[in-house]
Amino acid sequence: MQRIETALPGVYVIEPKVFGDARGFFYESYHRAKFTELGIPDEFVQDNCSRSARGVLRGLHYQLRFPQAKLCRVVEGEVFDVAVDIRKGSPTFGQWAGVVLSAENKRQIYVPAGFAHGFAVLSESAEFLYKCSDFYHPEDEQGVIWNDPDIGIPWPVELPVLSGKDQKYLPLNQTDPERLPVYHQK
């Protein structure tokens, strides 16, 4: 298992060691001790799974009072996955990192707490799994509009299918600063 740095410090792509033969393949998708060695010490308390059709875009989501680090992967299909630094005072505030996750490449992305997260489905459908370091609290769910021009994510879908909630989020520069996480230098 190896950790690959992205454009955002703390956001990592995890590439597993895959063992394959004529029968199929095997790989460890999570091993707490190995992830700690890679610099990811979070204790994950909830696993989530979603299935989405081509062109669905989910995000950009975060929780404020109950921040969640996320470890994301795809077990069927392909998505473009994005993390955005929305921490007030961060040197990379408003910047994003993205990676293609697929059943084929078996890559994962680690999104630290304090970042907004979203993904767009590139295949006919995709089954998306993610671990969270805190429980989902619907009353604490926050978001940033997916097509914020200041963030400038080049989503690889022309007319994304969005939830009503995701359509109503504001751009980052219009979000109440009290509704954004705070950067803490390590």
Coordinates of N, CA, C and O in Angstrom, one line a residue:
M1 N 0.9 -1.2 0.0 CA 0.0 0.0 0.0 C 0.9 1.2 0.0 O 1.9 1.3 0.8
Q2 N 0.6 2.2 -0.9 CA 1.4 3.4 -0.9 C 0.5 4.6 -0.9 O -0.6 4.6 -1.4
R3 N 1.1 5.7 -0.3 CA 0.4 7.0 -0.2 C 1.0 7.9 -1.3 O 2.2 8.0 -1.4
I4 N 0.1 8.5 -2.1 CA 0.5 9.4 -3.1 C 0.0 10.8 -2.8 O -1.2 11.0 -2.5
E5 N 0.9 11.8 -2.7 CA 0.6 13.1 -2.4 C -0.3 13.7 -3.5 O -0.2 13.4 -4.7
T6 N -1.1 14.7 -3.1 CA -1.9 15.4 -4.1 C -1.5 16.9 -4.0 O -0.6 17.2 -3.2
A7 N -2.2 17.8 -4.7 CA -1.9 19.2 -4.7 C -2.2 19.8 -3.3 O -1.7 20.9 -3.0
L8 N -3.0 19.1 -2.5 CA -3.4 19.7 -1.2 C -2.7 18.9 -0.1 O -2.9 17.6 0.0
P9 N -1.9 19.5 0.8 CA -1.3 18.8 1.9 C -2.4 18.1 2.7 O -3.4 18.8 3.1
G10 N -2.2 16.9 3.1 CA -3.2 16.1 3.9 C -4.2 15.3 3.1 O -4.8 14.4 3.7
V11 N -4.4 15.6 1.8 CA -5.3 14.9 1.0 C -4.4 13.9 0.2 O -3.4 14.3 -0.5
Y12 N -4.7 12.6 0.4 CA -3.8 11.6 -0.2 C -4.6 10.6 -1.1 O -5.7 10.3 -0.8
V13 N -3.9 10.1 -2.1 CA -4.4 9.0 -2.9 C -3.7 7.7 -2.3 O -2.5 7.8 -2.1
I14 N -4.5 6.7 -2.1 CA -4.0 5.5 -1.5 C -4.0 4.4 -2.6 O -5.1 4.2 -3.2
E15 N -2.9 3.8 -2.9 CA -2.8 2.8 -4.0 C -2.5 1.5 -3.3 O -1.4 1.3 -2.7
P16 N -3.5 0.5 -3.4 CA -3.2 -0.8 -2.7 C -2.3 -1.7 -3.5 O -2.1 -1.5 -4.7
K17 N -1.7 -2.6 -2.8 CA -1.0 -3.7 -3.5 C -2.0 -4.7 -3.8 O -2.7 -5.3 -3.0
V18 N -2.2 -5.0 -5.1 CA -3.2 -5.9 -5.6 C -2.5 -7.2 -6.0 O -1.5 -7.2 -6.7
F19 N -3.0 -8.3 -5.5 CA -2.5 -9.7 -5.8 C -3.6 -10.3 -6.7 O -4.7 -10.6 -6.3
G20 N -3.2 -10.6 -8.0 CA -4.1 -11.2 -8.9 C -3.5 -12.4 -9.6 O -2.3 -12.6 -9.7
D21 N -4.4 -13.3 -9.9 CA -4.1 -14.5 -10.7 C -5.3 -14.9 -11.5 O -6.3 -14.2 -11.6
A22 N -5.3 -16.1 -12.0 CA -6.4 -16.6 -12.9 C -7.7 -16.6 -12.1 O -8.8 -16.6 -12.7
R23 N -7.7 -16.7 -10.8 CA -8.9 -16.8 -10.0 C -9.6 -15.4 -9.8 O -10.8 -15.3 -9.5
G24 N -8.8 -14.3 -9.9 CA -9.3 -13.0 -9.6 C -8.2 -12.2 -9.0 O -7.1 -12.2 -9.3
F25 N -8.6 -11.4 -7.9 CA -7.7 -10.6 -7.2 C -8.0 -10.5 -5.7 O -9.1 -10.8 -5.3
F26 N -7.0 -10.0 -5.0 CA -7.2 -9.7 -3.5 C -6.4 -8.5 -3.2 O -5.3 -8.3 -3.7
Y27 N -6.9 -7.6 -2.4 CA -6.2 -6.5 -1.8 C -6.8 -6.1 -0.5 O -8.0 -6.3 -0.3
E28 N -5.9 -5.5 0.4 CA -6.5 -4.9 1.6 C -6.9 -3.5 1.3 O -6.2 -2.7 0.8
S29 N -8.2 -3.2 1.5 CA -8.7 -1.9 1.3 C -8.5 -1.0 2.6 O -8.5 0.2 2.5
Y30 N -8.4 -1.6 3.7 CA -8.1 -0.9 4.9 C -7.4 -1.8 5.9 O -7.8 -2.9 6.1
H31 N -6.4 -1.2 6.5 CA -5.6 -1.9 7.6 C -5.2 -0.8 8.5 O -4.3 0.0 8.1
R32 N -5.8 -0.7 9.7 CA -5.6 0.4 10.6 C -4.1 0.7 10.8 O -3.6 1.9 10.7
A33 N -3.3 -0.3 11.1 CA -1.9 0.0 11.4 C -1.1 0.5 10.2 O -0.3 1.4 10.3
K34 N -1.4 -0.1 9.0 CA -0.7 0.4 7.8 C -1.2 1.8 7.5 O -0.4 2.6 7.0
F35 N -2.4 2.2 7.7 CA -2.9 3.5 7.4 C -2.2 4.5 8.4 O -1.9 5.6 8.0
T36 N -2.1 4.1 9.7 CA -1.4 5.0 10.6 C 0.0 5.2 10.2 O 0.5 6.3 10.2
E37 N 0.7 4.2 9.7 CA 2.1 4.3 9.2 C 2.1 5.3 8.0 O 3.1 6.0 7.8
L38 N 1.0 5.3 7.2 CA 1.0 6.2 6.1 C 0.6 7.7 6.5 O 0.5 8.5 5.6
G39 N 0.4 7.9 7.8 CA 0.0 9.2 8.2 C -1.5 9.5 8.3 O -1.9 10.7 8.3
I40 N -2.3 8.4 8.4 CA -3.7 8.6 8.4 C -4.2 7.8 9.7 O -4.5 6.7 9.7
P41 N -4.2 8.6 10.8 CA -4.5 7.9 12.1 C -5.9 7.9 12.5 O -6.3 7.4 13.6
D42 N -6.8 8.4 11.7 CA -8.2 8.5 12.0 C -8.8 7.1 12.4 O -8.5 6.1 11.8
E43 N -9.7 7.2 13.3 CA -10.5 6.0 13.6 C -11.9 6.2 12.9 O -12.6 7.2 13.1
F44 N -12.2 5.3 12.0 CA -13.4 5.4 11.3 C -14.5 4.7 12.0 O -14.3 3.5 12.5
V45 N -15.7 5.3 12.1 CA -16.8 4.8 12.9 C -18.0 4.5 12.1 O -19.0 4.0 12.6
Q46 N -18.0 4.9 10.8 CA -19.2 4.7 10.0 C -18.8 4.4 8.5 O -17.9 5.1 8.0
D47 N -19.4 3.4 7.9 CA -19.2 3.1 6.5 C -20.5 3.4 5.8 O -21.6 3.1 6.2
N48 N -20.4 4.1 4.6 CA -21.5 4.5 3.8 C -21.3 3.9 2.4 O -20.2 3.8 1.9
C49 N -22.4 3.7 1.7 CA -22.4 3.2 0.3 C -23.5 3.9 -0.5 O -24.6 4.1 0.0
S50 N -23.1 4.4 -1.7 CA -24.1 5.0 -2.6 C -23.9 4.4 -3.9 O -22.9 4.0 -4.3
R51 N -25.0 4.3 -4.6 CA -25.0 3.9 -6.0 C -25.6 5.1 -6.8 O -26.7 5.6 -6.4
S52 N -25.0 5.4 -7.9 CA -25.4 6.6 -8.7 C -25.3 6.3 -10.2 O -24.4 5.5 -10.6
A53 N -26.1 6.9 -11.0 CA -26.1 6.8 -12.4 C -25.1 7.8 -13.1 O -24.6 8.7 -12.4
R54 N -24.8 7.5 -14.3 CA -23.9 8.4 -15.1 C -24.3 9.9 -14.9 O -25.5 10.2 -15.1
G55 N -23.4 10.8 -14.7 CA -23.7 12.2 -14.7 C -24.2 12.7 -13.3 O -24.3 13.9 -13.1
V56 N -24.4 11.8 -12.4 CA -24.8 12.3 -11.0 C -23.6 12.9 -10.4 O -22.5 12.4 -10.5
L57 N -23.8 14.1 -9.8 CA -22.8 14.8 -9.0 C -23.3 15.0 -7.6 O -24.3 15.5 -7.4
R58 N -22.5 14.5 -6.7 CA -22.8 14.6 -5.2 C -21.8 15.5 -4.6 O -20.6 15.2 -4.6
G59 N -22.3 16.6 -3.9 CA -21.3 17.4 -3.2 C -21.5 18.9 -3.6 O -22.4 19.2 -4.4
L60 N -20.7 19.7 -3.1 CA -19.6 19.5 -2.2 C -20.0 19.6 -0.7 O -20.5 20.6 -0.3
H61 N -19.9 18.5 0.0 CA -20.4 18.4 1.4 C -19.3 18.4 2.5 O -18.2 18.0 2.2
Y62 N -19.8 18.9 3.6 CA -18.9 18.8 4.9 C -19.8 18.9 6.1 O -21.0 19.3 6.0
Q63 N -19.3 18.6 7.2 CA -20.0 18.8 8.5 C -19.1 19.7 9.3 O -17.9 19.6 9.3
L64 N -19.7 20.7 10.0 CA -18.9 21.7 10.7 C -18.7 21.3 12.2 O -17.5 21.2 12.6
R65 N -19.7 21.0 13.0 CA -19.5 20.7 14.4 C -19.1 19.3 14.6 O -18.5 19.0 15.6
F66 N -19.4 18.4 13.6 CA -19.0 17.0 13.7 C -18.2 16.7 12.4 O -18.6 15.9 11.6
P67 N -17.0 17.3 12.3 CA -16.2 17.1 11.0 C -15.9 15.6 10.8 O -15.6 14.9 11.7
Q68 N -15.9 15.3 9.5 CA -15.6 13.9 9.1 C -14.4 13.9 8.2 O -14.4 14.5 7.1
A69 N -13.4 13.1 8.5 CA -12.4 12.6 7.6 C -13.1 11.5 6.8 O -13.9 10.8 7.3
K70 N -12.8 11.3 5.5 CA -13.4 10.3 4.7 C -12.3 9.5 3.9 O -11.3 10.1 3.5
L71 N -12.5 8.2 3.8 CA -11.7 7.4 3.0 C -12.6 6.8 2.0 O -13.5 6.0 2.3
C72 N -12.4 7.2 0.7 CA -13.4 6.9 -0.4 C -12.8 5.9 -1.4 O -11.6 6.1 -1.8
R73 N -13.7 5.0 -1.9 CA -13.3 4.1 -3.0 C -14.5 3.8 -3.8 O -15.6 3.9 -3.4
V74 N -14.3 3.2 -5.0 CA -15.3 2.8 -5.9 C -15.2 1.3 -6.1 O -14.1 0.8 -6.4
V75 N -16.2 0.5 -6.0 CA -16.2 -0.9 -6.2 C -16.9 -1.4 -7.5 O -16.8 -2.5 -7.9
E76 N -17.6 -0.4 -8.1 CA -18.2 -0.7 -9.4 C -18.3 0.6 -10.1 O -18.8 1.6 -9.6
G77 N -17.7 0.7 -11.3 CA -17.8 1.9 -12.1 C -16.6 2.8 -11.9 O -15.5 2.4 -11.5
E78 N -16.8 4.1 -12.2 CA -15.8 5.1 -12.2 C -16.3 6.5 -11.8 O -17.4 6.9 -12.3
V79 N -15.6 7.2 -11.0 CA -16.0 8.6 -10.6 C -14.8 9.5 -10.6 O -13.6 9.1 -10.5
F80 N -15.1 10.8 -10.7 CA -14.1 11.9 -10.5 C -14.4 12.4 -9.1 O -15.4 12.9 -8.9
D81 N -13.4 12.2 -8.2 CA -13.6 12.5 -6.8 C -12.8 13.8 -6.5 O -11.6 13.9 -6.9
V82 N -13.3 14.7 -5.6 CA -12.7 16.0 -5.4 C -12.8 16.3 -3.9 O -13.8 16.1 -3.2
A83 N -11.7 16.9 -3.4 CA -11.6 17.5 -2.1 C -11.3 18.9 -2.2 O -10.4 19.3 -3.0
V84 N -11.9 19.8 -1.4 CA -11.7 21.2 -1.5 C -11.4 21.7 -0.1 O -12.1 21.4 0.9
D85 N -10.3 22.5 0.0 CA -9.9 23.0 1.3 C -10.7 24.2 1.6 O -10.6 25.3 0.9
I86 N -11.6 24.1 2.6 CA -12.5 25.2 3.0 C -12.2 25.7 4.4 O -13.0 26.4 5.0
R87 N -11.0 25.4 4.9 CA -10.6 25.8 6.3 C -10.2 27.3 6.3 O -9.2 27.6 5.7
K88 N -10.9 28.1 7.1 CA -10.5 29.5 7.2 C -9.1 29.6 7.7 O -8.7 28.9 8.7
G89 N -8.3 30.4 7.1 CA -6.9 30.6 7.5 C -5.9 29.7 6.9 O -4.7 29.8 7.1
S90 N -6.4 28.7 6.1 CA -5.5 27.7 5.5 C -4.7 28.4 4.3 O -5.3 29.1 3.5
P91 N -3.4 28.0 4.2 CA -2.7 28.5 3.0 C -3.2 28.0 1.7 O -2.9 28.6 0.6
T92 N -4.0 26.9 1.7 CA -4.6 26.4 0.5 C -6.1 26.6 0.4 O -6.8 25.8 -0.3
F93 N -6.6 27.5 1.1 CA -8.0 27.8 1.2 C -8.6 28.0 -0.2 O -8.0 28.7 -1.0
G94 N -9.7 27.3 -0.5 CA -10.3 27.4 -1.8 C -9.7 26.6 -2.9 O -10.2 26.6 -4.1
Q95 N -8.6 25.9 -2.6 CA -8.0 25.0 -3.6 C -8.6 23.6 -3.6 O -9.1 23.2 -2.6
W96 N -8.4 22.9 -4.7 CA -9.0 21.5 -4.7 C -8.0 20.5 -5.3 O -7.0 20.9 -5.9
A97 N -8.2 19.3 -5.0 CA -7.5 18.2 -5.6 C -8.5 17.1 -6.0 O -9.5 16.9 -5.4
G98 N -8.2 16.5 -7.2 CA -9.2 15.5 -7.7 C -8.4 14.3 -8.2 O -7.3 14.4 -8.6
V99 N -9.1 13.2 -8.3 CA -8.6 11.9 -8.7 C -9.7 11.1 -9.3 O -10.8 11.2 -8.8
V100 N -9.4 10.3 -10.3 CA -10.4 9.3 -10.8 C -10.2 8.1 -9.9 O -9.1 7.5 -9.8
L101 N -11.3 7.6 -9.4 CA -11.4 6.4 -8.6 C -12.3 5.4 -9.4 O -13.3 5.8 -10.0
S102 N -11.8 4.2 -9.5 CA -12.6 3.2 -10.3 C -12.4 1.8 -9.7 O -11.5 1.6 -8.9
A103 N -13.4 1.0 -10.0 CA -13.2 -0.4 -9.7 C -12.0 -1.0 -10.3 O -11.3 -1.9 -9.7
E104 N -11.6 -0.5 -11.4 CA -10.4 -1.1 -12.1 C -9.1 -0.6 -11.4 O -8.2 -1.4 -11.2
N105 N -9.0 0.7 -11.1 CA -7.7 1.1 -10.5 C -7.6 0.9 -9.0 O -6.5 1.0 -8.4
K106 N -8.7 0.7 -8.3 CA -8.8 0.3 -6.9 C -8.1 1.4 -6.0 O -7.8 1.1 -4.9
R107 N -8.0 2.6 -6.5 CA -7.4 3.7 -5.7 C -8.4 4.2 -4.7 O -9.6 4.0 -5.0
Q108 N -8.0 4.8 -3.7 CA -8.8 5.5 -2.7 C -8.3 6.9 -2.5 O -7.2 7.2 -2.9
I109 N -9.2 7.7 -2.0 CA -8.7 9.1 -1.7 C -9.1 9.3 -0.2 O -10.1 8.9 0.3
Y110 N -8.1 9.9 0.5 CA -8.3 10.3 1.9 C -8.6 11.7 1.9 O -7.7 12.5 1.5
V111 N -9.7 12.1 2.5 CA -10.1 13.5 2.6 C -10.2 13.9 4.1 O -11.0 13.3 4.8
P112 N -9.3 14.7 4.6 CA -9.2 15.1 6.0 C -10.5 15.9 6.4 O -11.1 16.5 5.6
A113 N -10.7 15.8 7.7 CA -11.8 16.7 8.3 C -11.4 18.1 7.9 O -10.3 18.5 7.9
G114 N -12.5 18.9 7.7 CA -12.3 20.4 7.3 C -12.3 20.6 5.8 O -12.1 21.8 5.4
F115 N -12.4 19.6 5.1 CA -12.4 19.7 3.6 C -13.8 19.4 3.1 O -14.5 18.5 3.7
A116 N -14.3 20.1 2.1 CA -15.5 19.7 1.4 C -15.2 18.5 0.4 O -14.1 18.5 -0.1
H117 N -16.2 17.7 0.2 CA -16.0 16.5 -0.7 C -17.1 16.3 -1.6 O -18.3 16.6 -1.3
G118 N -16.8 15.9 -2.8 CA -17.8 15.6 -3.8 C -17.3 14.7 -4.9 O -16.1 14.5 -5.0
F119 N -18.2 14.1 -5.7 CA -17.8 13.3 -6.8 C -18.8 13.3 -7.9 O -20.0 13.5 -7.7
A120 N -18.4 13.0 -9.1 CA -19.2 12.9 -10.3 C -19.0 11.5 -10.9 O -17.9 11.1 -11.1
V121 N -20.1 10.9 -11.3 CA -20.1 9.6 -11.9 C -19.7 9.7 -13.4 O -20.4 10.3 -14.2
L122 N -18.7 8.9 -13.8 CA -18.3 8.9 -15.2 C -18.7 7.7 -16.0 O -18.8 7.7 -17.2
S123 N -19.0 6.6 -15.3 CA -19.4 5.4 -15.9 C -21.0 5.3 -16.0 O -21.7 6.2 -15.5
E124 N -21.5 4.2 -16.5 CA -22.9 4.0 -16.6 C -23.6 4.1 -15.2 O -24.6 4.7 -15.1
S125 N -22.9 3.6 -14.2 CA -23.3 3.7 -12.8 C -22.1 3.5 -12.0 O -21.0 3.0 -12.5
A126 N -22.1 3.8 -10.7 CA -21.0 3.6 -9.8 C -21.5 3.3 -8.4 O -22.5 3.9 -8.0
E127 N -20.8 2.4 -7.8 CA -21.0 2.1 -6.4 C -19.9 2.6 -5.6 O -18.7 2.2 -5.8
F128 N -20.2 3.6 -4.7 CA -19.2 4.4 -4.0 C -19.2 4.0 -2.5 O -20.3 4.1 -1.9
L129 N -18.1 3.6 -2.0 CA -18.0 3.3 -0.6 C -17.1 4.3 0.1 O -16.0 4.7 -0.4
Y130 N -17.5 4.7 1.3 CA -16.6 5.6 2.1 C -16.7 5.4 3.6 O -17.8 5.2 4.1
K131 N -15.6 5.5 4.2 CA -15.5 5.4 5.7 C -15.5 6.8 6.2 O -14.9 7.7 5.6
C132 N -16.1 7.0 7.4 CA -16.1 8.4 8.0 C -15.6 8.3 9.4 O -15.9 7.3 10.1
S133 N -14.9 9.4 9.8 CA -14.3 9.4 11.2 C -15.3 9.9 12.2 O -15.0 9.9 13.4
D134 N -16.5 10.4 11.8 CA -17.5 10.7 12.8 C -18.9 10.3 12.1 O -18.9 10.1 10.9
F135 N -19.9 10.3 12.9 CA -21.2 9.9 12.4 C -21.8 11.0 11.6 O -21.5 12.2 11.8
Y136 N -22.7 10.6 10.7 CA -23.5 11.6 10.0 C -24.5 12.3 10.9 O -25.3 11.6 11.6
H137 N -24.5 13.6 10.9 CA -25.5 14.4 11.6 C -26.2 15.3 10.6 O -25.7 16.3 10.2
P138 N -27.4 14.9 10.2 CA -28.1 15.7 9.1 C -28.3 17.2 9.5 O -28.2 18.0 8.6
E139 N -28.4 17.5 10.7 CA -28.6 18.9 11.1 C -27.3 19.7 11.0 O -27.3 20.9 11.0
D140 N -26.2 19.0 10.8 CA -24.9 19.7 10.7 C -24.3 19.7 9.3 O -23.3 20.2 9.0
E141 N -25.1 19.1 8.4 CA -24.6 19.0 7.0 C -24.5 20.4 6.4 O -25.4 21.2 6.5
Q142 N -23.4 20.7 5.7 CA -23.1 21.9 5.1 C -22.7 21.6 3.7 O -22.4 20.5 3.3
G143 N -22.5 22.7 2.9 CA -22.0 22.5 1.5 C -21.6 23.8 0.8 O -21.9 24.9 1.3
V144 N -20.9 23.6 -0.3 CA -20.5 24.6 -1.2 C -21.0 24.3 -2.5 O -21.0 23.1 -2.9
I145 N -21.5 25.2 -3.3 CA -22.0 24.9 -4.6 C -20.9 24.2 -5.5 O -19.7 24.7 -5.5
W146 N -21.3 23.2 -6.2 CA -20.4 22.4 -7.0 C -19.6 23.1 -8.1 O -18.5 22.8 -8.4
N147 N -20.3 24.2 -8.6 CA -19.6 24.9 -9.8 C -19.1 26.3 -9.4 O -19.1 27.2 -10.2
D148 N -18.7 26.4 -8.1 CA -18.1 27.7 -7.7 C -17.0 28.2 -8.6 O -16.0 27.5 -8.8
P149 N -17.2 29.3 -9.3 CA -16.2 29.8 -10.3 C -14.9 30.1 -9.7 O -13.8 30.0 -10.3
D150 N -14.8 30.5 -8.4 CA -13.5 30.8 -7.8 C -12.7 29.5 -7.5 O -11.5 29.6 -7.5
I151 N -13.4 28.4 -7.2 CA -12.7 27.2 -7.0 C -12.3 26.6 -8.3 O -11.2 26.1 -8.5
G152 N -13.2 26.6 -9.3 CA -12.8 26.3 -10.7 C -12.6 24.8 -10.9 O -11.7 24.5 -11.7
I153 N -13.4 23.9 -10.4 CA -13.2 22.5 -10.6 C -13.7 22.2 -12.1 O -14.8 22.5 -12.4
P154 N -12.9 21.6 -12.9 CA -13.3 21.2 -14.3 C -14.0 19.9 -14.3 O -13.5 18.9 -14.7
W155 N -15.2 19.9 -13.7 CA -16.0 18.6 -13.6 C -16.1 18.0 -15.0 O -16.5 18.7 -16.0
P156 N -15.9 16.7 -15.2 CA -16.0 16.0 -16.5 C -17.4 15.6 -16.8 O -17.5 14.6 -17.5
V157 N -18.4 16.3 -16.4 CA -19.8 16.1 -16.8 C -20.4 17.4 -17.2 O -20.2 18.4 -16.5
E158 N -21.1 17.4 -18.3 CA -21.6 18.7 -18.9 C -22.8 19.2 -18.1 O -22.9 20.3 -17.7
L159 N -23.8 18.3 -18.0 CA -25.1 18.7 -17.3 C -25.3 17.7 -16.2 O -26.0 16.7 -16.3
P160 N -24.7 18.0 -15.0 CA -24.7 17.0 -13.9 C -26.2 16.9 -13.3 O -26.9 17.9 -13.4
V161 N -26.5 15.7 -12.8 CA -27.7 15.5 -12.1 C -27.4 15.8 -10.7 O -26.6 15.1 -10.0
L162 N -28.2 16.7 -10.1 CA -27.9 17.2 -8.7 C -29.2 17.0 -7.9 O -30.3 17.1 -8.3
S163 N -28.9 16.8 -6.6 CA -30.1 16.8 -5.6 C -30.5 18.3 -5.5 O -29.8 19.2 -5.7
G164 N -31.7 18.5 -5.0 CA -32.2 19.8 -4.7 C -31.4 20.5 -3.7 O -31.1 21.7 -3.8
K165 N -30.9 19.8 -2.7 CA -30.0 20.4 -1.7 C -28.7 20.9 -2.3 O -28.3 22.0 -2.0
D166 N -28.1 20.1 -3.1 CA -26.8 20.5 -3.7 C -26.9 21.7 -4.7 O -26.0 22.4 -4.9
Q167 N -28.1 21.9 -5.3 CA -28.3 23.0 -6.1 C -28.4 24.3 -5.4 O -28.2 25.4 -6.0
K168 N -28.7 24.3 -4.1 CA -29.0 25.5 -3.3 C -27.8 26.0 -2.5 O -27.8 27.1 -1.9
Y169 N -26.7 25.2 -2.5 CA -25.5 25.7 -1.8 C -24.9 27.0 -2.4 O -25.1 27.2 -3.6
L170 N -24.3 27.8 -1.6 CA -23.7 29.0 -2.1 C -22.2 28.8 -2.4 O -21.6 27.9 -2.0
P171 N -21.6 29.8 -3.2 CA -20.2 29.7 -3.5 C -19.4 30.0 -2.2 O -20.0 30.5 -1.2
L172 N -18.2 29.5 -2.1 CA -17.4 29.6 -0.9 C -17.3 31.1 -0.4 O -17.4 31.4 0.8
N173 N -17.1 32.0 -1.3 CA -16.9 33.4 -0.9 C -18.2 34.1 -0.4 O -18.2 35.2 0.1
Q174 N -19.4 33.4 -0.6 CA -20.7 33.9 0.0 C -21.1 33.1 1.2 O -22.2 33.3 1.7
T175 N -20.3 32.1 1.6 CA -20.7 31.3 2.8 C -20.3 32.0 4.0 O -19.2 32.6 4.1
D176 N -21.2 32.1 5.0 CA -20.9 32.7 6.3 C -19.7 32.1 6.9 O -19.6 30.9 7.1
P177 N -18.7 32.9 7.2 CA -17.4 32.4 7.7 C -17.6 31.6 9.0 O -16.8 30.7 9.3
E178 N -18.7 31.9 9.7 CA -19.0 31.1 10.9 C -19.4 29.7 10.6 O -19.5 28.8 11.5
R179 N -19.7 29.4 9.3 CA -20.1 28.1 8.9 C -19.0 27.4 8.2 O -19.2 26.4 7.4
L180 N -17.8 27.8 8.4 CA -16.6 27.2 7.8 C -15.7 26.7 8.9 O -15.5 27.3 9.9
P181 N -15.0 25.5 8.7 CA -14.1 25.1 9.6 C -12.8 26.0 9.7 O -12.6 26.8 8.8
V182 N -12.1 25.9 10.8 CA -10.9 26.7 11.0 C -9.6 25.8 10.8 O -9.6 24.7 11.3
Y183 N -8.7 26.4 10.2 CA -7.4 25.8 9.9 C -6.6 25.8 11.2 O -6.4 26.9 11.9
H184 N -6.0 24.7 11.6 CA -5.1 24.6 12.7 C -3.8 24.0 12.2 O -3.7 22.9 11.8
Q185 N -2.7 24.9 12.3 CA -1.4 24.4 11.8 C -0.9 23.3 12.7 O -1.0 23.4 13.9
K186 N -0.3 22.3 12.0 CA 0.2 21.1 12.8 C 1.6 21.3 13.1 O 2.4 22.0 12.5

